[in-house]
XYZ file of C-alpha atoms in Angstrom:
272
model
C 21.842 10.865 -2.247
C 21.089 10.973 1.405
C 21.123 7.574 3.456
C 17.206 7.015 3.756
C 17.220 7.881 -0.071
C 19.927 5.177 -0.831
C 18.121 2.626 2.280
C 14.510 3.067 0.137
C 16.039 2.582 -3.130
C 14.359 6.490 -3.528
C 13.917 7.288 -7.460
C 12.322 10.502 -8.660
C 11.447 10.885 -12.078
C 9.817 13.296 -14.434
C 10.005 16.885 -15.006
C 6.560 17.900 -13.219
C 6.634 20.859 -10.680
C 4.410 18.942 -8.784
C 5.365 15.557 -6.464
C 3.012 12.459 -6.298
C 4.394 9.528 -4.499
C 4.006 5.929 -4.849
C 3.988 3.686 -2.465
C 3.624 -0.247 -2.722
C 2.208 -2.763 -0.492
C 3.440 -6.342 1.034
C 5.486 -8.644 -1.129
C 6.227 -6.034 -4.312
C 8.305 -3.298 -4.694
C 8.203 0.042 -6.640
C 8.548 -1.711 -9.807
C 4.845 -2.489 -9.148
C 3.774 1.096 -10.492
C 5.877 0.467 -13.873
C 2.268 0.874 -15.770
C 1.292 4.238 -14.007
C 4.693 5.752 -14.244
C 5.361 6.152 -17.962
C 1.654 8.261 -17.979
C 3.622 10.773 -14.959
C 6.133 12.097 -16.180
C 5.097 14.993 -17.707
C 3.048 16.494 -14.910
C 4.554 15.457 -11.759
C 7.808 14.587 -10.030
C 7.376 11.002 -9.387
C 8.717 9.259 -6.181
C 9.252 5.696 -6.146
C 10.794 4.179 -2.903
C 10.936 0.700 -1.635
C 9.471 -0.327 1.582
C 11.826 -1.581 4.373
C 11.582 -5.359 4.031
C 10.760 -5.040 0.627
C 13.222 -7.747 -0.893
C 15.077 -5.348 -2.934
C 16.331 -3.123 0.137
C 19.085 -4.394 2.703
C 17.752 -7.418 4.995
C 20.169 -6.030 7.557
C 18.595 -2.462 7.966
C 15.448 -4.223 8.774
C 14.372 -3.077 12.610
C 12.060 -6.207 13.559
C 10.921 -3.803 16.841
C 10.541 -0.615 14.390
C 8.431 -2.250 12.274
C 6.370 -4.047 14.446
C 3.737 -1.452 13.516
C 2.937 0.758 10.649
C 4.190 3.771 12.843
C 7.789 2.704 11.654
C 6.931 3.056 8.062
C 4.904 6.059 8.171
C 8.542 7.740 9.875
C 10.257 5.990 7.612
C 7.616 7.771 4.164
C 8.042 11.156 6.623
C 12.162 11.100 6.332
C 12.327 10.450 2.883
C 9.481 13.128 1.743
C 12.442 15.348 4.244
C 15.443 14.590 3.090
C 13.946 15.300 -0.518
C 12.737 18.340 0.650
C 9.095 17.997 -0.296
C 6.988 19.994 1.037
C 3.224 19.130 -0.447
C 2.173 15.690 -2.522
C -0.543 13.407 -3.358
C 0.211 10.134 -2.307
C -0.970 6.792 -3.941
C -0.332 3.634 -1.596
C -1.559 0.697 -2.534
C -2.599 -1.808 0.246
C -0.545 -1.237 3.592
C 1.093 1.582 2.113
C -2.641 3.325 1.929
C -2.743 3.149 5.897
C 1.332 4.080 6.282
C 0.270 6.900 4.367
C -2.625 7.694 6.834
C -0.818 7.261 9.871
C 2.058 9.750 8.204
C -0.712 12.509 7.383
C -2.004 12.959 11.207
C 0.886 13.880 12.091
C 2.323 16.228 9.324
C -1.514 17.229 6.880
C 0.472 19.548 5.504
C 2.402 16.991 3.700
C 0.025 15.628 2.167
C -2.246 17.644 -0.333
C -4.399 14.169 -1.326
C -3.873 10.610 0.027
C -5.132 8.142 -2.834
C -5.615 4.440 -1.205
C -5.798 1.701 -3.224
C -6.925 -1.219 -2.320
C -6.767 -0.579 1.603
C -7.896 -1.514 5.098
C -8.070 -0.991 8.233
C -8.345 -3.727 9.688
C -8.437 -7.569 8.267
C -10.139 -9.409 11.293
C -13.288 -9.526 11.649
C -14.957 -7.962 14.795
C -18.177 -7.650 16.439
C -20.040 -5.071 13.682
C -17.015 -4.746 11.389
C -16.407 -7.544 8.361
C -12.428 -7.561 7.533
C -12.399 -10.787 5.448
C -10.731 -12.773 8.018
C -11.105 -14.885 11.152
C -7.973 -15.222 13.825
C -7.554 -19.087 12.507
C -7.192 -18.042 8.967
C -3.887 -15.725 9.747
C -2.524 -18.121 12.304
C -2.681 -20.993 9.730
C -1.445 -18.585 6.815
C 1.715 -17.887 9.212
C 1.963 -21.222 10.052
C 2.389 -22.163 6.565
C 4.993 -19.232 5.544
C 6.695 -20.408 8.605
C 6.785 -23.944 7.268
C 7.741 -23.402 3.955
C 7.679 -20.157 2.656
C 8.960 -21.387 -1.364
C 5.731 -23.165 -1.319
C 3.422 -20.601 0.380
C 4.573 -17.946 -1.867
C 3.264 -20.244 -4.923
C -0.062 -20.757 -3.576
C -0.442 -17.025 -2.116
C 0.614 -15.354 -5.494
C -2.060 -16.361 -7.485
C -4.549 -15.943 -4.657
C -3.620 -12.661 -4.053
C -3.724 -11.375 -7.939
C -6.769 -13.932 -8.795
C -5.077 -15.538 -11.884
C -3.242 -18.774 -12.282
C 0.286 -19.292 -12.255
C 0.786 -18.703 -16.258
C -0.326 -14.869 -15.922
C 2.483 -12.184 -16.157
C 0.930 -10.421 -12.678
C 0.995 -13.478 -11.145
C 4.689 -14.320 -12.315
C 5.567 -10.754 -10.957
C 4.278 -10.871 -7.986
C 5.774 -13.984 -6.916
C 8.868 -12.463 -8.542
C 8.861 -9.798 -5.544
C 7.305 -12.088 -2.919
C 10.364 -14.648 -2.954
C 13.187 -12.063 -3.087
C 11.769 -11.307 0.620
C 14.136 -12.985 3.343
C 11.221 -15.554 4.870
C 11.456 -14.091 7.991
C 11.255 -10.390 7.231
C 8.294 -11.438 5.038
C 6.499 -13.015 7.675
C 7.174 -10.684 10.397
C 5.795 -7.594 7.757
C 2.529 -9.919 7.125
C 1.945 -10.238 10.888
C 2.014 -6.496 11.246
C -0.129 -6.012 8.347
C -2.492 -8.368 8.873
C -2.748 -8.157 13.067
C -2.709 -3.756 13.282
C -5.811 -2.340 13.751
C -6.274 1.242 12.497
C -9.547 2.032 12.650
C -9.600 4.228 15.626
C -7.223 6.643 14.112
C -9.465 7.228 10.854
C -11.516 10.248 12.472
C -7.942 11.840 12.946
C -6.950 11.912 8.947
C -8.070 15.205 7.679
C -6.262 15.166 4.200
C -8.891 14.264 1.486
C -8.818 10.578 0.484
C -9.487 8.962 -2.513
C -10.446 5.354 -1.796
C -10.409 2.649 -5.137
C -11.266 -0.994 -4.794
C -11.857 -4.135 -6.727
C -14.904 -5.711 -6.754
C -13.830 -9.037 -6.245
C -10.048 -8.707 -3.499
C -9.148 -11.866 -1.637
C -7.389 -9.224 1.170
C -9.941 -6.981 1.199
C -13.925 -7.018 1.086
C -16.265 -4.054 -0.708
C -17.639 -2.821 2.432
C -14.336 -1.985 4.110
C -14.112 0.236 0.916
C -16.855 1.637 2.455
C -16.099 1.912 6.134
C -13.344 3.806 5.519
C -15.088 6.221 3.030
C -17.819 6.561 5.891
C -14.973 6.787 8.856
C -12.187 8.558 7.835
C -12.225 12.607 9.394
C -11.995 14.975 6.079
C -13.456 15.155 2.737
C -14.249 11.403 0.810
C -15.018 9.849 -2.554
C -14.930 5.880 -3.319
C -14.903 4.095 -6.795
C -15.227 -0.073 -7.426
C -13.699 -0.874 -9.974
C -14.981 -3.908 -11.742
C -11.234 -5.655 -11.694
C -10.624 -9.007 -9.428
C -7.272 -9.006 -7.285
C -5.429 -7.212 -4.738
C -2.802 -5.992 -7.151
C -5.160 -4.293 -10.174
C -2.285 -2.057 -11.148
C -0.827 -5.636 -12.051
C -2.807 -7.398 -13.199
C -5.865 -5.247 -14.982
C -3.936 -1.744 -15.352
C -5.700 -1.386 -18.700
C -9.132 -0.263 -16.196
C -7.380 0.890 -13.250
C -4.700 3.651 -14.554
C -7.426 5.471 -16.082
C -8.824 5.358 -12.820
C -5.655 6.340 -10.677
C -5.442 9.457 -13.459
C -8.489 10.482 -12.740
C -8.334 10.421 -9.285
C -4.934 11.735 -9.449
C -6.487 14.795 -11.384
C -9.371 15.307 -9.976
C -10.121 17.099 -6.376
C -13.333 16.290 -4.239
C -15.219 19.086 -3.727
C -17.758 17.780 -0.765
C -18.306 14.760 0.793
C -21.127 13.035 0.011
């Protein structure tokens, strides 16, 4: 195993001759896919890998300059798909990992034979014409408050985030992965997420994209579902889902893998 392999925690699994990859967003790790997985292996060569920060990789190889953007992570998705020696694959990312995969496709499309966001956005402030979900003095009082105590602020956030209460097994899961994050990596990766703008590269992404949102996503309104869909530069197809919560793989996978295996499957053919 090579030394961004062993850094990621890189897994592939299944006996495919194809490669999809999956990549998680903020606060989980690859264990987040465990429902998609198992439905895989027959077809494809499956990569799991854990973001840097992610609380199951090594707090010390986290670069707070490097990852001050999502550039560092889409180098980061580029050297792993090279030291595997991968040379075409979809890619599902869920949340961040949606826009990681983006930024890694402008610069290497031939990497990348679908992208397949999940969940996904641009951009979480909103602006002039453009409705992210969130005002400045929402984030600056959600930092404030990981700052403060982040035990606590993981406890409120995780159910939030998922929309269930605190007795749900998505819920328990995802504050599972939320407090094995050092507090400071954690809120240092949230500021980058939630302060990057990425809109103005969208035009540049020529890959087709698959774009799948909840109806109901505390992170991430419809009609950014939408903007992208209407913004990004090559071919474009987007499905609601009627599921509540940022992680539907989670918490309603019953609805959404169906979904993800269709899209997985299926290739657009024009953009409407």
């Amino acid at each position: 195993m090579g030394i961004v392999e062993e850094a990621h925690n890189v897994k592939v699994l299944g006996s495919g001759t194809r490669y999809i990859v999956l990549a998680h967003g903020f606060g989980t790790d690859q264990s987040v896919w465990k429902h998609l997985v198992p439905h895989l292996l027959d077809d494809f060569r499956v990569v799991l890998y854990d973001n840097m920060g992610a609380g199951t990789t090594n707090p010390d190889y986290f670069d707070f300059d490097r990852y001050s953007t999502l550039q560092g992570y889409a180098f980061d998705l580029l050297a792993i798909l090279e030291e595997l020696r991968v040379h075409s694959c979809i890619f599902l990312g869920h949340s961040v990992s949606a826009m990681i995969g983006t930024v890694a496709s402008i610069s290497r499309p031939d990497l990348f034979a679908k992208i397949i966001m999940l969940s996904a956005s641009p951009r979480y402030l909103n602006d002039m014409e453009y409705f992210g979900g969130f005002e400045q003095e929402d984030l600056d009082q959600l930092f404030d408050a990981m700052a403060a105590n982040y035990k606590a602020w993981c406890s409120g956030f995780a159910p939030m985030a998922v929309g269930g209460d605190m007795e749900s097994v998505a819920v328990q899961e995802f504050s599972r992965t939320l407090f094995n994050m050092r507090p400071d990596i954690a809120l240092s990766v949230l500021q980058t997420i939630f302060q990057s703008d990425m809109r103005e590269i969208l035009n540049l992404v020529t890959v087709p994209c698959h774009i799948i949102q909840s109806k109901k996503d505390l992170a991430v309104p419809i009609v950014v579902a939408e903007y992208l869909h209407q913004n990004v530069g090559g071919d474009s197809v987007v499905e609601v889902m009627s599921t509540e919560g940022h992680l539907p793989q989670l918490s309603s996978p019953d609805i959404v893998i169906p979904v993800l295996l269709k899209h997985i499957r299926l290739n657009i053919v024009t953009k409407q």
